[in-house]
Structures are given as C-alpha cells and as structure tokens.
Short mmCIF file of C-alpha atoms in Angstrom, two decimals:
data_model
loop_
_atom_site.label_atom_id
_atom_site.label_comp_id
_atom_site.label_asym_id
_atom_site.label_seq_id
_atom_site.Cartn_x
_atom_site.Cartn_y
_atom_site.Cartn_z
CA MET A 194 10.44 -7.00 15.74
CA THR A 195 9.50 -3.31 16.65
CA LEU A 196 5.91 -1.77 17.47
CA ARG A 197 6.07 -0.42 13.72
CA GLU A 198 6.52 -3.31 12.38
CA SER A 199 4.25 -5.73 14.16
CA ALA A 200 1.60 -3.04 13.08
CA ARG A 201 2.46 -3.02 9.77
CA SER A 202 2.29 -7.16 9.80
CA ILE A 203 -0.97 -7.24 11.07
CA PHE A 204 -1.88 -4.69 8.43
CA ASP A 205 -0.74 -6.70 5.42
CA ALA A 206 -2.48 -9.98 6.87
CA ALA A 207 -5.41 -7.76 6.77
CA LEU A 208 -4.91 -7.28 3.29
CA ALA A 209 -4.26 -10.87 2.78
CA ALA A 210 -7.49 -11.92 4.14
CA GLY A 211 -8.95 -9.75 1.84
CA ASP A 212 -7.56 -11.54 -1.24
CA VAL A 213 -10.36 -11.31 -4.09
CA ARG A 214 -9.60 -14.75 -5.18
CA PRO A 215 -10.06 -17.21 -2.47
CA LEU A 216 -13.26 -15.06 -2.41
CA VAL A 217 -14.37 -15.56 -5.58
CA GLY A 218 -13.67 -18.58 -6.19
CA ARG A 219 -15.70 -20.21 -3.45
CA ALA A 220 -18.40 -17.86 -4.41
CA LEU A 221 -18.52 -19.29 -7.76
CA ARG A 222 -19.11 -22.77 -5.90
CA ALA A 223 -22.33 -22.01 -5.29
CA VAL A 224 -23.14 -20.56 -8.91
CA THR A 225 -24.37 -23.36 -11.63
CA PRO A 226 -23.27 -21.98 -15.43
CA PRO A 227 -25.51 -21.77 -17.80
CA ALA A 228 -26.33 -25.10 -19.73
CA ARG A 229 -26.43 -23.33 -23.51
CA GLY A 230 -26.65 -19.73 -22.52
CA ARG A 231 -23.78 -17.18 -22.23
CA VAL A 232 -21.88 -15.88 -19.20
CA LEU A 233 -21.62 -12.18 -19.24
CA VAL A 234 -19.58 -10.23 -16.70
CA VAL A 235 -20.12 -7.01 -15.97
CA GLY A 236 -19.20 -4.57 -12.61
CA ALA A 237 -17.65 -1.61 -11.98
CA GLY A 238 -15.56 -1.03 -8.19
CA LYS A 239 -11.81 -0.75 -7.04
CA ALA A 240 -11.47 -4.37 -6.58
CA SER A 241 -13.20 -5.75 -9.63
CA GLY A 242 -11.11 -6.16 -11.90
CA ALA A 243 -9.36 -8.63 -9.62
CA MET A 244 -12.54 -10.22 -9.31
CA ALA A 245 -12.92 -10.48 -13.16
CA ALA A 246 -9.83 -11.93 -13.59
CA ALA A 247 -10.71 -14.57 -10.42
CA VAL A 248 -13.73 -15.43 -12.49
CA GLU A 249 -11.85 -15.89 -15.58
CA GLU A 250 -9.64 -18.31 -13.34
CA ALA A 251 -12.36 -20.30 -12.17
CA TRP A 252 -14.61 -20.43 -15.44
CA GLY A 253 -11.86 -20.17 -18.10
CA ASP A 254 -13.69 -19.79 -21.29
CA ARG A 255 -17.47 -20.30 -20.19
CA VAL A 256 -16.86 -16.31 -19.83
CA ALA A 257 -17.92 -15.03 -23.60
CA ASP A 258 -17.68 -11.39 -22.52
CA GLY A 259 -17.52 -9.07 -20.10
CA VAL A 260 -16.79 -5.09 -19.49
CA VAL A 261 -16.10 -3.93 -15.76
CA ALA A 262 -14.78 -0.29 -14.61
CA VAL A 263 -12.03 0.26 -12.45
CA LYS A 264 -10.40 3.27 -10.90
CA ASP A 265 -7.13 4.44 -12.86
CA GLY A 266 -4.25 1.77 -11.98
CA TYR A 267 -6.33 -0.81 -10.61
CA THR A 268 -5.87 -2.94 -13.92
CA VAL A 269 -4.88 -6.36 -14.33
CA PRO A 270 -4.64 -9.19 -17.18
CA THR A 271 -7.83 -10.70 -18.17
CA ARG A 272 -8.31 -12.33 -21.52
CA LYS A 273 -12.50 -12.14 -22.41
CA VAL A 274 -13.32 -9.43 -19.64
CA ARG A 275 -12.21 -5.45 -20.70
CA LEU A 276 -11.33 -3.33 -17.79
CA LEU A 277 -11.97 0.33 -18.58
CA GLU A 278 -10.25 3.10 -16.13
CA ALA A 279 -12.36 5.68 -15.29
CA GLY A 280 -11.88 8.88 -12.97
CA HIS A 281 -12.77 7.86 -9.09
CA PRO A 282 -13.54 9.50 -6.19
CA VAL A 283 -14.84 11.89 -8.88
CA PRO A 284 -16.89 10.45 -11.74
CA ASP A 285 -15.38 11.67 -15.79
CA GLU A 286 -16.75 11.12 -19.00
CA ARG A 287 -14.78 7.78 -19.25
CA GLY A 288 -16.95 6.46 -16.32
CA ALA A 289 -19.96 7.58 -17.88
CA ALA A 290 -18.44 5.85 -21.33
CA ALA A 291 -18.17 2.53 -19.11
CA ALA A 292 -21.54 2.99 -17.65
CA ARG A 293 -23.24 2.27 -21.38
CA GLU A 294 -21.08 -0.45 -22.63
CA ILE A 295 -22.12 -2.23 -18.74
CA ARG A 296 -25.67 -1.38 -19.23
CA ALA A 297 -25.80 -2.60 -23.72
CA LEU A 298 -24.32 -5.78 -22.27
CA ALA A 299 -26.51 -6.12 -19.58
CA GLU A 300 -29.45 -5.73 -21.88
CA SER A 301 -28.01 -7.99 -24.78
CA ALA A 302 -28.12 -11.15 -22.51
CA GLY A 303 -31.23 -13.91 -23.16
CA ALA A 304 -33.40 -15.77 -20.51
CA GLU A 305 -30.78 -19.01 -21.12
CA ASP A 306 -27.73 -16.33 -20.10
CA LEU A 307 -25.92 -16.05 -16.86
CA VAL A 308 -25.04 -12.04 -16.00
CA LEU A 309 -22.34 -12.66 -13.23
CA VAL A 310 -22.26 -8.68 -11.57
CA LEU A 311 -18.96 -8.08 -9.96
CA VAL A 312 -19.01 -5.32 -7.22
CA SER A 313 -16.92 -3.50 -4.91
CA GLY A 314 -16.68 0.30 -3.42
CA GLY A 315 -16.06 3.05 -5.36
CA GLY A 316 -18.72 1.33 -8.02
CA SER A 317 -21.10 4.20 -7.74
CA ALA A 318 -18.72 6.79 -8.75
CA LEU A 319 -17.14 4.95 -11.24
CA THR A 320 -20.50 4.65 -13.36
CA PRO A 321 -22.17 7.13 -13.50
CA ALA A 322 -25.01 6.81 -15.94
CA PRO A 323 -26.92 10.52 -15.69
CA ALA A 324 -30.99 9.40 -17.52
CA PRO A 325 -30.64 11.45 -20.76
CA PRO A 326 -31.21 14.89 -20.84
CA ILE A 327 -29.33 14.95 -17.67
CA THR A 328 -25.39 15.55 -18.23
CA LEU A 329 -22.48 14.59 -15.99
CA ALA A 330 -21.91 17.64 -15.17
CA ASP A 331 -26.06 18.27 -13.95
CA LYS A 332 -25.10 15.51 -11.47
CA GLN A 333 -21.92 16.80 -10.20
CA ALA A 334 -23.33 20.00 -9.31
CA MET A 335 -26.40 18.07 -8.20
CA THR A 336 -23.80 16.42 -5.85
CA ARG A 337 -22.40 19.56 -4.10
CA LEU A 338 -25.42 20.85 -4.15
CA LEU A 339 -27.37 18.33 -1.35
CA LEU A 340 -23.23 18.21 0.58
CA SER A 341 -23.21 21.71 0.94
CA ALA A 342 -26.70 21.55 2.21
CA GLY A 343 -25.72 19.24 4.95
CA ALA A 344 -27.94 15.87 3.08
CA THR A 345 -27.17 12.76 4.46
CA ILE A 346 -25.16 9.68 2.29
CA ASN A 347 -29.39 7.98 2.21
CA GLN A 348 -30.68 11.29 0.84
CA LEU A 349 -28.07 11.85 -1.79
CA ASN A 350 -28.89 8.37 -2.45
CA THR A 351 -32.10 8.92 -3.23
CA VAL A 352 -31.84 11.98 -5.49
CA ARG A 353 -28.67 10.15 -7.68
CA LYS A 354 -31.01 6.62 -7.92
CA HIS A 355 -33.53 8.77 -9.83
CA ALA A 356 -30.94 10.64 -11.94
CA SER A 357 -29.45 7.33 -12.76
CA LEU A 358 -29.84 4.84 -15.33
CA LEU A 359 -28.14 1.54 -13.17
CA LYS A 360 -27.88 2.70 -9.71
CA GLY A 361 -30.88 1.39 -7.26
CA GLY A 362 -31.33 -1.88 -9.85
CA GLN A 363 -31.81 -0.83 -12.57
CA LEU A 364 -28.57 -2.64 -13.91
CA ALA A 365 -31.10 -5.92 -12.92
CA ARG A 366 -34.02 -4.43 -14.95
CA ALA A 367 -31.13 -4.31 -18.23
CA GLY A 368 -30.25 -7.78 -17.46
CA ALA A 369 -33.76 -9.06 -17.45
CA PRO A 370 -34.71 -11.69 -18.21
CA ALA A 371 -31.49 -13.57 -17.94
CA ARG A 372 -30.18 -14.88 -14.73
CA ILE A 373 -28.18 -12.69 -12.44
CA GLU A 374 -25.63 -13.48 -9.88
CA ALA A 375 -24.19 -10.15 -8.46
CA LEU A 376 -20.86 -11.20 -6.33
CA LEU A 377 -20.45 -7.50 -3.44
CA LEU A 378 -17.63 -6.70 -1.94
CA SER A 379 -19.19 -4.47 1.10
CA ASP A 380 -17.16 -1.25 1.83
CA VAL A 381 -20.17 0.27 3.89
CA VAL A 382 -20.92 -0.37 7.51
CA GLY A 383 -23.59 -3.38 8.34
CA ASP A 384 -23.42 -4.42 4.46
CA PRO A 385 -26.83 -2.89 3.23
CA LEU A 386 -27.47 -4.34 0.05
CA ASP A 387 -28.93 -1.26 -1.66
CA VAL A 388 -26.19 1.05 -0.56
CA ILE A 389 -23.27 -0.98 -1.61
CA ALA A 390 -22.40 0.89 -5.07
CA SER A 391 -25.89 2.64 -4.80
CA GLY A 392 -27.42 -1.38 -5.50
CA PRO A 393 -27.63 -1.82 -8.70
CA THR A 394 -29.04 -5.09 -8.49
CA THR A 395 -31.16 -4.98 -5.54
CA PRO A 396 -34.80 -2.92 -4.49
CA ASP A 397 -34.67 0.69 -4.74
CA VAL A 398 -37.39 1.63 -1.70
CA SER A 399 -37.13 5.29 -2.46
CA THR A 400 -39.75 7.42 -4.98
CA PHE A 401 -39.27 10.10 -7.44
CA ALA A 402 -41.21 11.75 -4.79
CA GLU A 403 -39.17 11.62 -2.02
CA ALA A 404 -36.04 12.62 -4.16
CA LEU A 405 -38.24 15.49 -4.61
CA ASP A 406 -39.07 16.31 -0.95
CA ILE A 407 -35.39 16.41 -0.21
CA LEU A 408 -34.54 19.35 -2.59
CA ASP A 409 -37.37 21.43 -1.28
CA ARG A 410 -36.27 20.40 2.61
CA PHE A 411 -33.00 21.73 1.42
CA ALA A 412 -34.73 24.67 -0.72
CA LEU A 413 -32.73 23.34 -3.81
CA ARG A 414 -35.42 23.10 -6.16
CA GLU A 415 -34.98 26.05 -7.76
CA ARG A 416 -31.10 26.14 -8.00
CA ALA A 417 -30.48 22.42 -8.87
CA PRO A 418 -30.20 22.04 -12.57
CA GLN A 419 -33.48 21.62 -13.82
CA THR A 420 -32.70 18.30 -16.19
CA ILE A 421 -33.03 16.99 -12.52
CA VAL A 422 -35.76 18.78 -11.13
CA ARG A 423 -37.70 17.93 -14.33
CA ARG A 424 -36.73 14.15 -14.21
CA LEU A 425 -38.15 14.32 -10.72
CA GLU A 426 -41.50 16.32 -11.79
CA GLN A 427 -42.45 13.97 -14.32
CA GLY A 428 -41.69 10.44 -12.26
CA ALA A 429 -43.84 12.00 -9.60
CA ARG A 430 -46.56 12.39 -11.92
CA GLY A 431 -45.87 8.71 -12.76
CA GLU A 432 -44.36 9.98 -16.63
CA ILE A 433 -41.30 7.41 -15.73
CA ALA A 434 -41.19 4.59 -14.61
CA GLU A 435 -40.13 3.63 -10.80
CA THR A 436 -36.92 2.18 -10.00
CA PRO A 437 -38.07 -1.55 -9.12
CA LYS A 438 -39.03 -1.96 -6.10
CA PRO A 439 -38.91 -5.12 -3.46
CA GLY A 440 -41.46 -7.44 -4.94
CA ASP A 441 -40.71 -7.07 -7.99
CA PRO A 442 -40.90 -9.98 -10.30
CA LEU A 443 -37.11 -9.16 -11.89
CA PHE A 444 -35.29 -9.93 -8.98
CA ALA A 445 -36.65 -13.30 -8.93
CA ARG A 446 -33.65 -14.39 -10.87
CA VAL A 447 -31.22 -12.02 -9.11
CA ARG A 448 -29.30 -13.01 -6.30
CA ASN A 449 -26.87 -10.87 -4.39
CA THR A 450 -23.87 -12.24 -2.36
CA VAL A 451 -21.63 -10.81 -0.03
CA ILE A 452 -18.54 -11.92 -0.55
CA GLY A 453 -16.01 -10.25 1.41
CA ASN A 454 -16.52 -7.76 4.31
CA ASN A 455 -14.73 -5.77 6.82
CA THR A 456 -15.39 -8.52 9.81
CA LEU A 457 -12.83 -10.81 7.62
CA VAL A 458 -9.98 -8.26 7.73
CA VAL A 459 -10.76 -7.17 11.29
CA ASP A 460 -10.59 -11.05 12.30
CA ALA A 461 -7.79 -11.92 10.52
CA ALA A 462 -5.90 -8.66 12.02
CA ALA A 463 -6.83 -10.23 15.73
CA ALA A 464 -5.37 -13.29 14.57
CA ARG A 465 -2.38 -11.99 13.74
CA ALA A 466 -1.84 -9.87 16.59
CA ARG A 467 -2.54 -12.93 18.50
CA ASP A 468 0.63 -14.97 16.52
CA LEU A 469 2.76 -11.18 17.66
CA GLY A 470 2.14 -11.65 21.19
CA PHE A 471 -0.46 -9.03 21.35
CA THR A 472 -3.95 -9.72 23.36
CA PRO A 473 -6.40 -8.36 21.14
CA HIS A 474 -8.97 -6.18 21.85
CA VAL A 475 -11.84 -5.81 18.87
CA LEU A 476 -13.32 -2.43 19.78
CA THR A 477 -15.78 -2.44 17.08
CA ARG A 478 -16.61 -3.57 13.41
CA ALA A 479 -18.73 -0.52 13.06
CA LEU A 480 -16.28 2.58 13.70
CA GLU A 481 -18.22 5.86 12.10
CA GLY A 482 -17.85 9.57 12.64
CA GLU A 483 -15.42 12.50 12.52
CA ALA A 484 -12.02 10.96 12.40
CA ARG A 485 -10.41 13.20 14.89
CA GLU A 486 -12.78 12.46 17.88
CA ALA A 487 -12.77 8.83 16.87
CA ALA A 488 -8.96 9.44 17.43
CA GLY A 489 -9.28 10.88 20.69
CA ARG A 490 -11.43 8.23 21.65
CA PHE A 491 -8.86 5.43 20.61
CA ILE A 492 -5.77 7.03 22.56
CA GLU A 493 -7.40 7.18 25.63
CA LEU A 494 -8.35 4.14 25.62
CA ALA A 495 -4.40 3.18 24.57
CA ARG A 496 -3.24 5.06 27.73
CA GLY A 497 -5.95 2.94 30.07
CA ILE A 498 -4.13 0.00 28.56
CA ARG A 499 -0.73 1.22 29.37
CA ALA A 500 -1.69 2.88 32.91
CA GLY A 501 -3.24 -1.02 33.45
CA ARG A 502 -6.51 0.68 33.44
CA GLY A 503 -7.90 -1.24 29.98
CA PRO A 504 -10.36 -3.76 29.06
CA VAL A 505 -6.85 -5.86 28.54
CA THR A 506 -3.34 -6.31 29.68
CA ALA A 507 -0.51 -5.02 27.89
CA PRO A 508 1.07 -6.17 25.05
CA ALA A 509 -2.43 -4.97 23.85
CA CYS A 510 -4.04 -4.89 20.54
CA VAL A 511 -6.73 -2.77 20.07
CA ILE A 512 -8.45 -2.93 16.87
CA ALA A 513 -11.48 -1.20 14.55
CA GLY A 514 -13.34 -1.39 11.43
CA GLY A 515 -15.29 0.88 9.42
CA GLU A 516 -15.26 4.27 8.53
CA THR A 517 -14.87 8.09 9.50
CA THR A 518 -15.35 11.29 8.33
CA VAL A 519 -13.65 14.40 7.57
CA THR A 520 -15.55 17.77 8.12
CA ILE A 521 -13.20 20.07 5.50
CA ARG A 522 -12.42 23.26 7.07
CA GLY A 523 -8.97 23.66 5.27
CA ARG A 524 -7.30 23.50 1.80
CA GLY A 525 -5.01 21.01 3.16
CA LYS A 526 -3.88 17.19 1.65
CA GLY A 527 -5.15 14.05 2.90
CA GLY A 528 -7.86 11.40 3.97
CA ARG A 529 -10.16 10.12 6.89
CA CYS A 530 -6.94 7.71 7.72
CA GLN A 531 -4.26 10.16 7.43
CA GLU A 532 -6.05 12.71 9.60
CA PHE A 533 -6.91 9.99 12.36
CA ALA A 534 -3.10 9.46 11.98
CA LEU A 535 -2.26 12.82 12.73
CA ALA A 536 -4.61 13.44 15.79
CA SER A 537 -3.30 10.25 17.04
CA ALA A 538 -0.09 11.69 16.80
CA LEU A 539 -0.96 15.16 18.35
CA GLY A 540 -2.92 13.10 21.33
CA MET A 541 0.13 10.63 22.66
CA ASP A 542 2.60 13.41 22.11
CA GLY A 543 5.75 12.02 23.89
CA LEU A 544 3.80 9.01 24.49
CA ARG A 545 6.51 6.25 24.55
CA ASP A 546 5.15 2.35 24.05
CA VAL A 547 2.36 3.20 21.87
CA VAL A 548 1.49 2.93 18.01
CA ILE A 549 -1.29 3.53 15.59
CA LEU A 550 -2.30 2.81 12.92
CA ALA A 551 -4.99 3.46 10.21
CA ALA A 552 -4.75 2.53 6.85
CA GLY A 553 -7.94 1.63 4.27
CA THR A 554 -7.45 -1.55 2.69
CA ASP A 555 -8.31 -0.49 -0.81
CA GLY A 556 -5.05 1.48 -0.36
CA SER A 557 -6.37 4.72 -1.18
CA ASP A 558 -6.95 7.47 1.22
CA GLY A 559 -8.30 10.55 -0.29
CA PRO A 560 -7.03 12.32 -2.99
CA THR A 561 -3.27 10.41 -2.48
CA GLU A 562 -1.09 8.32 -2.94
CA ALA A 563 -1.20 6.44 0.59
CA ALA A 564 -3.21 4.13 2.46
CA GLY A 565 -2.95 5.99 5.73
CA ALA A 566 -0.40 6.33 7.85
CA THR A 567 1.87 4.71 11.57
CA VAL A 568 2.22 7.29 14.07
CA ASP A 569 3.66 6.97 17.38
CA GLY A 570 4.50 9.53 20.22
CA ALA A 571 7.21 11.27 18.39
CA SER A 572 5.46 11.39 15.21
CA ALA A 573 4.28 15.44 16.09
CA ALA A 574 8.33 16.54 17.45
CA ARG A 575 9.53 14.60 14.40
CA ALA A 576 7.34 17.40 12.27
CA ARG A 577 8.04 20.42 14.29
CA ALA A 578 11.62 19.20 13.80
CA GLU A 579 10.72 19.47 9.92
CA GLY A 580 9.65 22.95 10.31
CA VAL A 581 6.33 21.69 10.37
CA ASP A 582 3.60 22.61 12.54
CA PRO A 583 1.22 19.39 13.55
CA LEU A 584 -1.86 21.40 14.70
CA ALA A 585 -1.94 23.77 11.97
CA CYS A 586 -1.79 21.22 9.80
CA LEU A 587 -4.66 19.45 11.35
CA ALA A 588 -6.64 22.62 11.12
CA GLU A 589 -5.64 23.05 7.69
CA ASN A 590 -6.93 19.37 6.93
CA ASP A 591 -2.99 18.72 5.61
CA SER A 592 -2.54 15.63 6.85
CA ASN A 593 -0.72 14.13 4.53
CA ARG A 594 1.88 17.48 4.14
CA VAL A 595 2.76 16.25 8.06
CA LEU A 596 2.77 12.72 7.40
CA ALA A 597 4.96 12.89 4.45
CA CYS A 598 7.90 14.88 6.29
CA THR A 599 7.77 12.36 9.57
CA GLY A 600 8.33 9.45 7.22
CA ASP A 601 4.56 7.73 8.60
CA LEU A 602 2.96 7.31 5.24
CA VAL A 603 1.57 3.61 4.52
CA VAL A 604 1.89 2.89 0.57
CA THR A 605 0.32 -0.14 -0.45
CA GLY A 606 -0.21 0.69 -3.79
CA PRO A 607 -3.65 -0.77 -5.46
CA THR A 608 -4.59 -3.72 -3.22
CA ASN A 609 -7.48 -4.89 -5.39
CA THR A 610 -9.89 -5.51 -2.34
CA ASN A 611 -11.65 -2.89 -0.78
CA LEU A 612 -13.38 -4.26 2.62
CA LEU A 613 -13.96 -0.69 4.83
CA ASP A 614 -10.38 0.40 6.76
CA LEU A 615 -8.91 -0.86 9.84
CA TYR A 616 -7.24 0.75 13.37
CA ILE A 617 -4.54 -0.51 15.11
CA ALA A 618 -3.43 0.15 18.22
CA LEU A 619 -0.66 -1.61 19.78
CA VAL A 620 0.69 -0.99 23.44
CA GLN A 621 3.97 -2.54 24.64
#
C-alpha cells in the first residue's frame, strides 16, 4: 500500500467511526419512550437526516411525525420524518420555511409527548428563523457587517440568537412542556453545547443588552438593519422576553447529549495507522488558527520526524483534529482543508517520503465538491507542469484550482456525519 493509499485508508476508518447509525442507536438505549404520548422528531444539520433514519430504524412506528432540515444532497430514505433540503453555508428561504415547520411541530407537543431533537453541524445556517419583522436578508446583512468588522463567532452568535426564534434555547421553549431529548453531533472544538448549531435546546447566557453593546463596540448601530436594532433595543428595555437562561424551569425536562465528536475520529485514525504499521502521534484534538500557518507547523514536525528529531520515529503518522480558518485575501475557490493542503504542498516542495491529507469529515470543504486533499512533495511541481502557479493561487485563496489539476482532491460525497476536520501526516 502506498503512502497515499494508507492516508486515505486512515481517513476512511475515521469516517466509519463517525457513522451516526450506531451512535444514535446507543444513545437511544438511554432514552425511555413515552408511555402514552407521541414521539416527535425535529432537527437540523448535515448529518441530521442520517440521524433521523437511525431513529426510525431503532424505534419504528413509535415515531409519529417529524421534520428535519438538511443540506442539499444530504437526504436519506425515511418514512415518518420529512427531510427538507435548504441552503448551506448561505441560509436561504427554504431554510426559513423549514425552521417554521420545525417550530410549529415542537409547539404542538404536549406534556406526555417526547420531542427528539437531532442536531449536527450546519444546523444553524440550515434553520434561519428571523423574529418578525426581521427578514432573512436583514440577518444576512447583519452577519456580513459583523464579520467584516472583525467580530468573533461568540459575538456574532450573541447578536444572531437575539434576532432568532429558535437559537439560544428557544426551540426548547417552543417544545415545553414536553420532555425533550437532544442528541448532538459536535462540530465545535471542546463541544460547548450553546455553540453547536447555536444551542437551540440549551440555556443562553448572553443578553439583548450585550448584543447591543457588540453593535456599539463596532460602531454598527446606525449601519445595521433597523429591524434588528429595534428588536435589540426593545429586548434591552424588557419589552421582549429574553432567551431562556440557566436555571429556567423549562430546562427541567430537557436533556442534551453529545453522541459523537472529533475525539472519535481521531482515535479511530490512530488505531488504523497502528494497524498499518505506523507509530501514531496525536498532535492535538483542538487544532485551530490560520490554515496555512497550521500547515507550516505540521510540515516542520514531519521534517523533524523524517530527520530523527521528532516525538516518534518513522514510519509515523501525525494526527490532528479540529478546524482551522482562512482569512480571505483573494477571489479564488477552496476551503480550509484545501488551503491547508496547498500550503503543505508548497512547504514540502521536493520532500520525499511524506504525505499529508487534510479533509472534512462532513465531505464538504468550503463551496466545493471536495472534502479536502492529499498532497506530497511533488504536488507543487505537478501544478507547475500544468501551467498553474501554486504560490500565486495560494495568495488568491484558489486552492481548489491547483489541487484539481494535480489530481490531489479528496472527494467523498455526503458522508452523513460531521465531526470537524482530520489532518494526517504520514512519514515513511
């Protein structure tokens, strides 16, 4: 087996560990179906369709009704639960319509019913639920303003939660007084419940006043959509109910359970690497930061192992899980994993006996059909032979163009799971 084949085998083993069917099945063994009431299924996310199918397989006709929002192409066969496709990563009106159906079904639940909430990465974008008179266009404009101003994801979520009808525990509010069991696939480093899909069934510690302060901090109160500003001002004055907070009695019948996270895939990758004869070294389960900078550190470690100065001896497999970011400087096409891979290809140009794979477990890296890429010391040379300048493309964030022409893309199609990204370096 070549180094490239070994890298793909390790990645495939990681994907298998993230298969939602056994994860959901195990979780449901700890959930008691209602004695007399209905089982209603709602949810959103790239993997939530597969999660719904697993619920139906485990509980069959006990499921009375359901509606789940999924990304285009991520549907699977279901009987009772309707899967509604919607836009991701850019929310669209289909997602807004799906959010309305999800909220209506949750609100129909009675005290004897059980609402199963299936949440996975992408759920927030797939179910935009702007509080009237806020429109979807208003929320999109607000998001663009905050991002361009340099707001953090927590600041962005604080504003979005207070302009929404579902986020920040408000789906739990809609489902009360029913019993609510939320099964979560975490695509967030550290598994913070209030961040996964913006925490539809978890208490929200942020406030309307804090959301207004964020707008003021970035001098956006005058530039922001006035429907959002008015709602935040009304909420800060107490004229609109706050998002549910820790200690709210409605959470007495709500349980949130993380059924899968990046640790699962990292551990599975390490086990498969060991089976293939590589010494595994788990660098981190929380890789973050700029993709090209993280790639540089990865290459430095691989070079050290190759020279006999690393934490393990070759043949070795360095593994990291997490999610890097990309600062957009150009107008190219790609994603964080492809940018990581292209930066790696340039960093090890001419280096032999090292292969690096970077791919998303959801099968989707940025606005492309690829999950990521596998590169080696000859990747940059192959690009130049095709008349493509890999360094210029990196400057333009055009990683997809380079990796497509070199044949390095990793394409999986929908994986029906979403447990962050996996980064693998194999040293012969």
